[in-house]
PDB file of C-alpha atoms and ligand atoms in Angstrom:
ATOM      1  CA  MET A   1      13.400  -6.621  15.140  1.00  0.00           C
ATOM      2  CA  SER A   2      17.083  -7.183  14.534  1.00  0.00           C
ATOM      3  CA  ALA A   3      19.501  -5.178  12.456  1.00  0.00           C
ATOM      4  CA  ALA A   4      19.884  -8.264  10.252  1.00  0.00           C
ATOM      5  CA  LEU A   5      16.610  -7.493   8.490  1.00  0.00           C
ATOM      6  CA  SER A   6      17.073  -6.471   4.877  1.00  0.00           C
ATOM      7  CA  SER A   7      16.436  -2.802   4.102  1.00  0.00           C
ATOM      8  CA  ASN A   8      14.225  -2.017   1.117  1.00  0.00           C
ATOM      9  CA  ARG A   9      16.445   0.858   0.063  1.00  0.00           C
ATOM     10  CA  GLY A  10      17.070   0.656  -3.669  1.00  0.00           C
ATOM     11  CA  ALA A  11      14.916  -2.448  -4.001  1.00  0.00           C
ATOM     12  CA  VAL A  12      11.658  -0.967  -5.224  1.00  0.00           C
ATOM     13  CA  PRO A  13      10.938  -2.106  -8.802  1.00  0.00           C
ATOM     14  CA  SER A  14       9.364  -0.054 -11.601  1.00  0.00           C
ATOM     15  CA  ILE A  15       6.093  -2.020 -11.461  1.00  0.00           C
ATOM     16  CA  ILE A  16       4.090  -2.518  -8.244  1.00  0.00           C
ATOM     17  CA  GLY A  17       0.758  -4.358  -8.181  1.00  0.00           C
ATOM     18  CA  HIS A  18      -2.059  -2.270  -6.690  1.00  0.00           C
ATOM     19  CA  ARG A  19      -4.023  -3.918  -3.864  1.00  0.00           C
ATOM     20  CA  GLY A  20      -2.387  -7.097  -5.182  1.00  0.00           C
ATOM     21  CA  ALA A  21      -3.470  -7.201  -8.803  1.00  0.00           C
ATOM     22  CA  CYS A  22      -6.940  -5.783  -8.340  1.00  0.00           C
ATOM     23  CA  GLY A  23      -7.657  -5.665 -12.042  1.00  0.00           C
ATOM     24  CA  HIS A  24      -7.828  -9.463 -11.901  1.00  0.00           C
ATOM     25  CA  ALA A  25      -8.981 -10.453  -8.419  1.00  0.00           C
ATOM     26  CA  PRO A  26     -10.783  -8.883  -5.470  1.00  0.00           C
ATOM     27  CA  GLU A  27      -8.585  -6.162  -4.019  1.00  0.00           C
ATOM     28  CA  ASN A  28      -6.556  -6.668  -0.862  1.00  0.00           C
ATOM     29  CA  THR A  29      -7.126 -10.443  -0.731  1.00  0.00           C
ATOM     30  CA  LEU A  30      -4.672 -13.326  -0.780  1.00  0.00           C
ATOM     31  CA  SER A  31      -5.989 -14.267  -4.235  1.00  0.00           C
ATOM     32  CA  SER A  32      -5.129 -10.800  -5.452  1.00  0.00           C
ATOM     33  CA  ILE A  33      -1.607 -11.104  -4.066  1.00  0.00           C
ATOM     34  CA  CYS A  34      -1.196 -14.530  -5.733  1.00  0.00           C
ATOM     35  CA  LYS A  35      -2.498 -13.120  -9.008  1.00  0.00           C
ATOM     36  CA  ALA A  36       0.030 -10.291  -8.928  1.00  0.00           C
ATOM     37  CA  HIS A  37       2.784 -12.841  -8.459  1.00  0.00           C
ATOM     38  CA  ASP A  38       1.419 -15.040 -11.266  1.00  0.00           C
ATOM     39  CA  LEU A  39       1.418 -12.003 -13.555  1.00  0.00           C
ATOM     40  CA  GLY A  40       5.068 -11.299 -12.885  1.00  0.00           C
ATOM     41  CA  ALA A  41       4.908  -8.555 -10.265  1.00  0.00           C
ATOM     42  CA  THR A  42       7.740  -8.655  -7.744  1.00  0.00           C
ATOM     43  CA  TRP A  43       6.211  -6.075  -5.383  1.00  0.00           C
ATOM     44  CA  ILE A  44       2.659  -5.252  -4.415  1.00  0.00           C
ATOM     45  CA  GLU A  45       0.874  -2.467  -2.580  1.00  0.00           C
ATOM     46  CA  PHE A  46      -1.977  -3.099  -0.163  1.00  0.00           C
ATOM     47  CA  ASP A  47      -4.010  -1.137   2.388  1.00  0.00           C
ATOM     48  CA  VAL A  48      -4.143  -1.895   6.108  1.00  0.00           C
ATOM     49  CA  LYS A  49      -6.599  -0.760   8.755  1.00  0.00           C
ATOM     50  CA  ILE A  50      -7.623  -2.180  12.131  1.00  0.00           C
ATOM     51  CA  THR A  51     -10.677  -3.960  13.473  1.00  0.00           C
ATOM     52  CA  ALA A  52     -12.608  -3.022  16.623  1.00  0.00           C
ATOM     53  CA  ASP A  53     -10.372  -5.390  18.586  1.00  0.00           C
ATOM     54  CA  GLY A  54      -7.192  -3.916  17.198  1.00  0.00           C
ATOM     55  CA  GLU A  55      -6.217  -6.521  14.595  1.00  0.00           C
ATOM     56  CA  ALA A  56      -4.558  -5.429  11.354  1.00  0.00           C
ATOM     57  CA  ILE A  57      -6.448  -6.428   8.205  1.00  0.00           C
ATOM     58  CA  LEU A  58      -6.088  -5.727   4.521  1.00  0.00           C
ATOM     59  CA  PHE A  59      -8.924  -3.369   3.692  1.00  0.00           C
ATOM     60  CA  HIS A  60      -9.365  -0.175   1.697  1.00  0.00           C
ATOM     61  CA  ASP A  61     -12.708   1.440   2.515  1.00  0.00           C
ATOM     62  CA  ASN A  62     -13.967   2.648   5.898  1.00  0.00           C
ATOM     63  CA  THR A  63     -17.138   0.649   5.330  1.00  0.00           C
ATOM     64  CA  LEU A  64     -17.789  -2.982   4.476  1.00  0.00           C
ATOM     65  CA  GLU A  65     -20.376  -2.665   1.714  1.00  0.00           C
ATOM     66  CA  ARG A  66     -18.342  -2.230  -1.473  1.00  0.00           C
ATOM     67  CA  THR A  67     -15.945  -5.140  -1.070  1.00  0.00           C
ATOM     68  CA  THR A  68     -17.761  -7.587   1.227  1.00  0.00           C
ATOM     69  CA  ASP A  69     -21.249  -8.863   1.959  1.00  0.00           C
ATOM     70  CA  GLY A  70     -21.200  -7.025   5.307  1.00  0.00           C
ATOM     71  CA  VAL A  71     -22.806  -3.741   6.284  1.00  0.00           C
ATOM     72  CA  GLY A  72     -21.352  -1.013   8.492  1.00  0.00           C
ATOM     73  CA  ASN A  73     -18.073   0.511   9.562  1.00  0.00           C
ATOM     74  CA  VAL A  74     -15.001  -1.732   9.511  1.00  0.00           C
ATOM     75  CA  ALA A  75     -13.813  -0.236  12.791  1.00  0.00           C
ATOM     76  CA  ASP A  76     -16.994  -1.385  14.568  1.00  0.00           C
ATOM     77  CA  PHE A  77     -16.413  -5.092  13.878  1.00  0.00           C
ATOM     78  CA  SER A  78     -14.097  -7.573  15.547  1.00  0.00           C
ATOM     79  CA  LEU A  79     -11.721  -9.695  13.535  1.00  0.00           C
ATOM     80  CA  ALA A  80     -13.924 -12.726  14.220  1.00  0.00           C
ATOM     81  CA  ASP A  81     -16.906 -10.888  12.699  1.00  0.00           C
ATOM     82  CA  ILE A  82     -14.938  -9.741   9.695  1.00  0.00           C
ATOM     83  CA  ARG A  83     -13.575 -13.245   9.128  1.00  0.00           C
ATOM     84  CA  GLU A  84     -17.171 -14.404   8.529  1.00  0.00           C
ATOM     85  CA  LEU A  85     -17.565 -12.062   5.566  1.00  0.00           C
ATOM     86  CA  ASP A  86     -17.250 -12.885   1.880  1.00  0.00           C
ATOM     87  CA  ALA A  87     -14.752 -10.493   0.298  1.00  0.00           C
ATOM     88  CA  GLY A  88     -14.777 -12.174  -3.113  1.00  0.00           C
ATOM     89  CA  SER A  89     -18.317 -12.510  -4.464  1.00  0.00           C
ATOM     90  CA  TRP A  90     -18.714  -8.773  -5.120  1.00  0.00           C
ATOM     91  CA  TYR A  91     -15.891  -9.151  -7.646  1.00  0.00           C
ATOM     92  CA  SER A  92     -16.939 -12.441  -9.219  1.00  0.00           C
ATOM     93  CA  GLU A  93     -18.410 -15.794  -8.242  1.00  0.00           C
ATOM     94  CA  THR A  94     -14.990 -17.324  -8.955  1.00  0.00           C
ATOM     95  CA  PHE A  95     -13.824 -15.750  -5.712  1.00  0.00           C
ATOM     96  CA  ALA A  96     -16.888 -16.540  -3.600  1.00  0.00           C
ATOM     97  CA  GLY A  97     -15.974 -17.082   0.038  1.00  0.00           C
ATOM     98  CA  GLU A  98     -12.634 -15.291  -0.183  1.00  0.00           C
ATOM     99  CA  PRO A  99     -11.908 -13.980   3.335  1.00  0.00           C
ATOM    100  CA  VAL A 100     -10.548 -10.624   4.406  1.00  0.00           C
ATOM    101  CA  PRO A 101      -6.900 -11.408   5.215  1.00  0.00           C
ATOM    102  CA  THR A 102      -5.033 -10.271   8.274  1.00  0.00           C
ATOM    103  CA  LEU A 103      -1.705  -8.551   7.867  1.00  0.00           C
ATOM    104  CA  VAL A 104      -0.113 -11.671   9.348  1.00  0.00           C
ATOM    105  CA  ASP A 105      -1.743 -13.810   6.611  1.00  0.00           C
ATOM    106  CA  ALA A 106      -0.420 -11.453   3.971  1.00  0.00           C
ATOM    107  CA  ILE A 107       3.110 -11.438   5.394  1.00  0.00           C
ATOM    108  CA  ARG A 108       3.206 -15.242   5.314  1.00  0.00           C
ATOM    109  CA  LEU A 109       2.091 -15.298   1.692  1.00  0.00           C
ATOM    110  CA  LEU A 110       4.494 -12.555   0.669  1.00  0.00           C
ATOM    111  CA  SER A 111       7.277 -14.539   2.258  1.00  0.00           C
ATOM    112  CA  ASP A 112       6.249 -17.766   0.497  1.00  0.00           C
ATOM    113  CA  LEU A 113       6.122 -15.969  -2.848  1.00  0.00           C
ATOM    114  CA  SER A 114       9.192 -13.805  -2.183  1.00  0.00           C
ATOM    115  CA  LEU A 115       7.201 -10.676  -2.957  1.00  0.00           C
ATOM    116  CA  GLY A 116       8.168  -7.221  -1.755  1.00  0.00           C
ATOM    117  CA  ALA A 117       5.518  -4.911  -0.354  1.00  0.00           C
ATOM    118  CA  ASN A 118       4.394  -1.336  -0.052  1.00  0.00           C
ATOM    119  CA  VAL A 119       2.239  -1.348   3.072  1.00  0.00           C
ATOM    120  CA  GLU A 120      -0.159   1.580   2.962  1.00  0.00           C
ATOM    121  CA  ILE A 121      -1.349   2.462   6.465  1.00  0.00           C
ATOM    122  CA  LYS A 122      -4.966   3.460   5.867  1.00  0.00           C
ATOM    123  CA  PRO A 123      -6.592   4.405   9.175  1.00  0.00           C
ATOM    124  CA  VAL A 124     -10.150   5.501   9.667  1.00  0.00           C
ATOM    125  CA  GLU A 125     -10.439   9.060  10.964  1.00  0.00           C
ATOM    126  CA  GLY A 126      -9.255   9.262  14.560  1.00  0.00           C
ATOM    127  CA  LEU A 127      -7.388   5.934  14.600  1.00  0.00           C
ATOM    128  CA  GLU A 128      -4.224   7.133  12.865  1.00  0.00           C
ATOM    129  CA  ILE A 129      -1.805   6.473  15.715  1.00  0.00           C
ATOM    130  CA  GLU A 130      -3.380   3.234  16.892  1.00  0.00           C
ATOM    131  CA  THR A 131      -3.497   1.825  13.354  1.00  0.00           C
ATOM    132  CA  ALA A 132       0.118   2.702  12.660  1.00  0.00           C
ATOM    133  CA  GLU A 133       1.217   1.240  15.996  1.00  0.00           C
ATOM    134  CA  VAL A 134      -0.540  -2.062  15.280  1.00  0.00           C
ATOM    135  CA  VAL A 135       0.926  -2.254  11.756  1.00  0.00           C
ATOM    136  CA  CYS A 136       4.424  -1.590  13.077  1.00  0.00           C
ATOM    137  CA  ARG A 137       4.026  -4.174  15.831  1.00  0.00           C
ATOM    138  CA  VAL A 138       2.807  -6.868  13.428  1.00  0.00           C
ATOM    139  CA  ILE A 139       5.648  -6.194  11.013  1.00  0.00           C
ATOM    140  CA  THR A 140       8.164  -6.223  13.841  1.00  0.00           C
ATOM    141  CA  ASP A 141       6.828  -9.540  15.146  1.00  0.00           C
ATOM    142  CA  HIS A 142       6.140 -11.339  11.867  1.00  0.00           C
ATOM    143  CA  TRP A 143       8.249 -10.026   9.012  1.00  0.00           C
ATOM    144  CA  PRO A 144      10.808 -12.724   8.192  1.00  0.00           C
ATOM    145  CA  GLN A 145      14.373 -11.832   9.074  1.00  0.00           C
ATOM    146  CA  ASP A 146      15.700 -12.790   5.652  1.00  0.00           C
ATOM    147  CA  LYS A 147      13.171 -10.859   3.551  1.00  0.00           C
ATOM    148  CA  THR A 148      13.403  -7.324   2.244  1.00  0.00           C
ATOM    149  CA  LEU A 149      11.501  -5.035   4.572  1.00  0.00           C
ATOM    150  CA  PRO A 150       8.306  -3.392   3.362  1.00  0.00           C
ATOM    151  CA  LEU A 151       8.059   0.191   2.265  1.00  0.00           C
ATOM    152  CA  MET A 152       5.535   2.048   4.423  1.00  0.00           C
ATOM    153  CA  SER A 153       3.303   4.791   3.046  1.00  0.00           C
ATOM    154  CA  SER A 154       0.328   6.793   4.205  1.00  0.00           C
ATOM    155  CA  PHE A 155      -1.747   9.846   3.373  1.00  0.00           C
ATOM    156  CA  LYS A 156      -1.627  10.584   7.110  1.00  0.00           C
ATOM    157  CA  ASP A 157       1.447  12.275   8.553  1.00  0.00           C
ATOM    158  CA  ALA A 158       0.623  10.913  12.009  1.00  0.00           C
ATOM    159  CA  CYS A 159       0.960   7.350  10.669  1.00  0.00           C
ATOM    160  CA  LEU A 160       4.276   8.117   9.020  1.00  0.00           C
ATOM    161  CA  THR A 161       5.606   9.642  12.213  1.00  0.00           C
ATOM    162  CA  VAL A 162       4.690   6.531  14.203  1.00  0.00           C
ATOM    163  CA  ALA A 163       6.362   4.369  11.548  1.00  0.00           C
ATOM    164  CA  ARG A 164       9.463   6.584  11.671  1.00  0.00           C
ATOM    165  CA  ASP A 165       9.694   6.099  15.411  1.00  0.00           C
ATOM    166  CA  GLN A 166       8.709   2.444  15.700  1.00  0.00           C
ATOM    167  CA  LEU A 167      10.064   0.945  12.478  1.00  0.00           C
ATOM    168  CA  PRO A 168      12.967   3.181  11.464  1.00  0.00           C
ATOM    169  CA  GLU A 169      14.460   0.297   9.448  1.00  0.00           C
ATOM    170  CA  CYS A 170      11.617   0.571   6.926  1.00  0.00           C
ATOM    171  CA  ASP A 171      11.680   3.307   4.322  1.00  0.00           C
ATOM    172  CA  ARG A 172       8.640   5.560   4.229  1.00  0.00           C
ATOM    173  CA  ALA A 173       6.882   7.361   1.399  1.00  0.00           C
ATOM    174  CA  LEU A 174       4.725  10.452   1.673  1.00  0.00           C
ATOM    175  CA  LEU A 175       1.461   9.609  -0.089  1.00  0.00           C
ATOM    176  CA  VAL A 176      -0.471  12.453  -1.715  1.00  0.00           C
ATOM    177  CA  LEU A 177      -3.167  12.941  -4.327  1.00  0.00           C
ATOM    178  CA  GLU A 178      -1.661  16.218  -5.501  1.00  0.00           C
ATOM    179  CA  VAL A 179       1.808  17.489  -4.681  1.00  0.00           C
ATOM    180  CA  PRO A 180       1.241  20.024  -1.890  1.00  0.00           C
ATOM    181  CA  ASP A 181       3.330  23.173  -1.488  1.00  0.00           C
ATOM    182  CA  ASP A 182       4.719  21.826   1.779  1.00  0.00           C
ATOM    183  CA  TRP A 183       5.560  18.351   0.430  1.00  0.00           C
ATOM    184  CA  ARG A 184       9.226  18.669   1.337  1.00  0.00           C
ATOM    185  CA  ALA A 185       8.623  19.846   4.899  1.00  0.00           C
ATOM    186  CA  ARG A 186       6.201  16.969   5.396  1.00  0.00           C
ATOM    187  CA  ALA A 187       8.637  14.449   3.931  1.00  0.00           C
ATOM    188  CA  VAL A 188      11.436  15.746   6.145  1.00  0.00           C
ATOM    189  CA  LYS A 189       9.252  15.730   9.260  1.00  0.00           C
ATOM    190  CA  SER A 190       8.458  12.023   9.027  1.00  0.00           C
ATOM    191  CA  ASP A 191      11.799  11.215   7.398  1.00  0.00           C
ATOM    192  CA  CYS A 192      10.267   9.913   4.191  1.00  0.00           C
ATOM    193  CA  SER A 193      12.586   8.875   1.391  1.00  0.00           C
ATOM    194  CA  ALA A 194      10.095   9.062  -1.495  1.00  0.00           C
ATOM    195  CA  VAL A 195       6.859  10.661  -2.647  1.00  0.00           C
ATOM    196  CA  HIS A 196       3.926   8.599  -3.948  1.00  0.00           C
ATOM    197  CA  VAL A 197       1.496  10.692  -5.952  1.00  0.00           C
ATOM    198  CA  TRP A 198      -1.665  10.234  -8.011  1.00  0.00           C
ATOM    199  CA  PHE A 199      -0.681  10.352 -11.676  1.00  0.00           C
ATOM    200  CA  GLU A 200      -3.524  12.490 -13.020  1.00  0.00           C
ATOM    201  CA  PRO A 201      -2.601  15.942 -11.677  1.00  0.00           C
ATOM    202  CA  LEU A 202       1.136  15.192 -11.654  1.00  0.00           C
ATOM    203  CA  THR A 203       3.286  17.367 -13.934  1.00  0.00           C
ATOM    204  CA  GLN A 204       6.778  16.847 -15.332  1.00  0.00           C
ATOM    205  CA  ASP A 205       7.956  19.959 -13.469  1.00  0.00           C
ATOM    206  CA  GLN A 206       6.777  18.527 -10.168  1.00  0.00           C
ATOM    207  CA  VAL A 207       8.574  15.255 -10.868  1.00  0.00           C
ATOM    208  CA  LEU A 208      11.773  17.147 -11.652  1.00  0.00           C
ATOM    209  CA  ILE A 209      11.569  19.308  -8.532  1.00  0.00           C
ATOM    210  CA  ILE A 210      10.985  16.314  -6.262  1.00  0.00           C
ATOM    211  CA  MET A 211      13.706  14.253  -7.933  1.00  0.00           C
ATOM    212  CA  GLU A 212      16.189  17.124  -7.789  1.00  0.00           C
ATOM    213  CA  ALA A 213      15.518  17.337  -4.077  1.00  0.00           C
ATOM    214  CA  GLY A 214      16.646  13.696  -3.874  1.00  0.00           C
ATOM    215  CA  TYR A 215      13.318  11.931  -3.538  1.00  0.00           C
ATOM    216  CA  PRO A 216      12.178   9.202  -5.933  1.00  0.00           C
ATOM    217  CA  VAL A 217       8.651   9.723  -7.260  1.00  0.00           C
ATOM    218  CA  ARG A 218       6.278   6.789  -7.600  1.00  0.00           C
ATOM    219  CA  SER A 219       2.820   7.153  -9.082  1.00  0.00           C
ATOM    220  CA  PHE A 220      -0.586   5.501  -8.782  1.00  0.00           C
ATOM    221  CA  THR A 221      -2.855   4.122 -10.163  1.00  0.00           C
ATOM    222  CA  VAL A 222      -1.466   3.807 -13.654  1.00  0.00           C
ATOM    223  CA  ASN A 223      -3.192   1.271 -15.880  1.00  0.00           C
ATOM    224  CA  GLU A 224      -2.440   2.494 -19.407  1.00  0.00           C
ATOM    225  CA  PRO A 225       0.939   1.696 -20.998  1.00  0.00           C
ATOM    226  CA  ASP A 226       1.139   5.114 -22.722  1.00  0.00           C
ATOM    227  CA  THR A 227       0.662   6.876 -19.393  1.00  0.00           C
ATOM    228  CA  ALA A 228       3.242   4.668 -17.736  1.00  0.00           C
ATOM    229  CA  LYS A 229       5.752   5.399 -20.503  1.00  0.00           C
ATOM    230  CA  ARG A 230       5.220   9.149 -20.156  1.00  0.00           C
ATOM    231  CA  LEU A 231       5.699   9.028 -16.397  1.00  0.00           C
ATOM    232  CA  LEU A 232       8.742   6.771 -16.555  1.00  0.00           C
ATOM    233  CA  ASP A 233      10.243   9.057 -19.246  1.00  0.00           C
ATOM    234  CA  TRP A 234       9.794  11.964 -16.827  1.00  0.00           C
ATOM    235  CA  GLY A 235      11.838  10.039 -14.280  1.00  0.00           C
ATOM    236  CA  VAL A 236       9.083   8.499 -12.183  1.00  0.00           C
ATOM    237  CA  GLU A 237      10.719   5.488 -10.546  1.00  0.00           C
ATOM    238  CA  SER A 238       7.728   3.164 -10.178  1.00  0.00           C
ATOM    239  CA  ILE A 239       4.121   2.903 -11.148  1.00  0.00           C
ATOM    240  CA  ILE A 240       1.490   1.239  -9.018  1.00  0.00           C
ATOM    241  CA  THR A 241      -0.994  -0.576 -11.242  1.00  0.00           C
ATOM    242  CA  ASN A 242      -4.050  -2.812 -11.180  1.00  0.00           C
ATOM    243  CA  PHE A 243      -2.650  -4.636 -14.238  1.00  0.00           C
ATOM    244  CA  PRO A 244       1.015  -5.504 -13.695  1.00  0.00           C
ATOM    245  CA  GLU A 245       1.079  -7.713 -16.797  1.00  0.00           C
ATOM    246  CA  ARG A 246       0.527  -4.732 -19.112  1.00  0.00           C
ATOM    247  CA  PHE A 247       3.988  -3.287 -18.579  1.00  0.00           C
TER     248      PHE A 247
HETATM  249  O1  G3P B   1      -0.694   3.592  -2.304  1.00  0.00           O
HETATM  250  C1  G3P B   1      -1.158   4.043  -3.536  1.00  0.00           C
HETATM  251  C2  G3P B   1      -2.647   4.024  -3.627  1.00  0.00           C
HETATM  252  O2  G3P B   1      -3.115   2.780  -3.209  1.00  0.00           O
HETATM  253  C3  G3P B   1      -3.298   5.114  -2.815  1.00  0.00           C
HETATM  254  O3  G3P B   1      -4.663   5.214  -3.014  1.00  0.00           O
HETATM  255  O4  G3P B   1      -6.993   4.846  -2.432  1.00  0.00           O
HETATM  256  O5  G3P B   1      -5.830   3.226  -3.893  1.00  0.00           O
HETATM  257  O6  G3P B   1      -5.302   3.338  -1.473  1.00  0.00           O
HETATM  258  P1  G3P B   1      -5.737   4.105  -2.679  1.00  0.00           P
HETATM  259 MG1   MG B   2      -3.643   1.969  -1.333  1.00  0.00          MG
END
């Protein structure tokens, strides 16, 4: 990766599509990414894990059942096996036959659509380092030189540390459900520049404390305009939403 790549610092917008625009299309698919773009989103979030043969794919769950017609653990299947699956019919017949995309597929589409991205590294238990290494390698090899780099996030500190070491050009966000007491130490350790937190338990005081420490707060998964307004009034920088057109 060359120093010519564009940093994402300061580029993150107030609205980020969640798993593409998963209120309108099957999550973490190319159709969902296209839908987010059609609805006016300029950035999207998606989840990445790895297959048994070490390929990076867009996928949320550890198991195949909820979002495909497959059965079993994602990590037990090769990319070729996973490519055979239907990741659209569970959502609606309109999306029948939609494949599980690779991270490379997604990067190409993001580039074509000029979309920015929050890449959530979502390993299965025990594959934190390997997953993060694959994600970093794919981004290094495939992210276009002239496009704003993705923002990396993860619930797993081990993934953030790998990203810090292997992709220092990309900003990182500490991802948490609830703000932990040691949030700042964790953010410092993996050199994160922001905190991404579930909106439900989040309080205005927590937002203020994190912001005053110099970290933007972004919140997920916010689907109601009143909730978004409250959070943005508190100073939350971005909301991650299934319905980007609502805001
Ligand atoms: O990255 C924000 C959000 O996507 C984290 O939760 O479970 O939807 O991946 P989850
Ligand atoms: Mg996610």
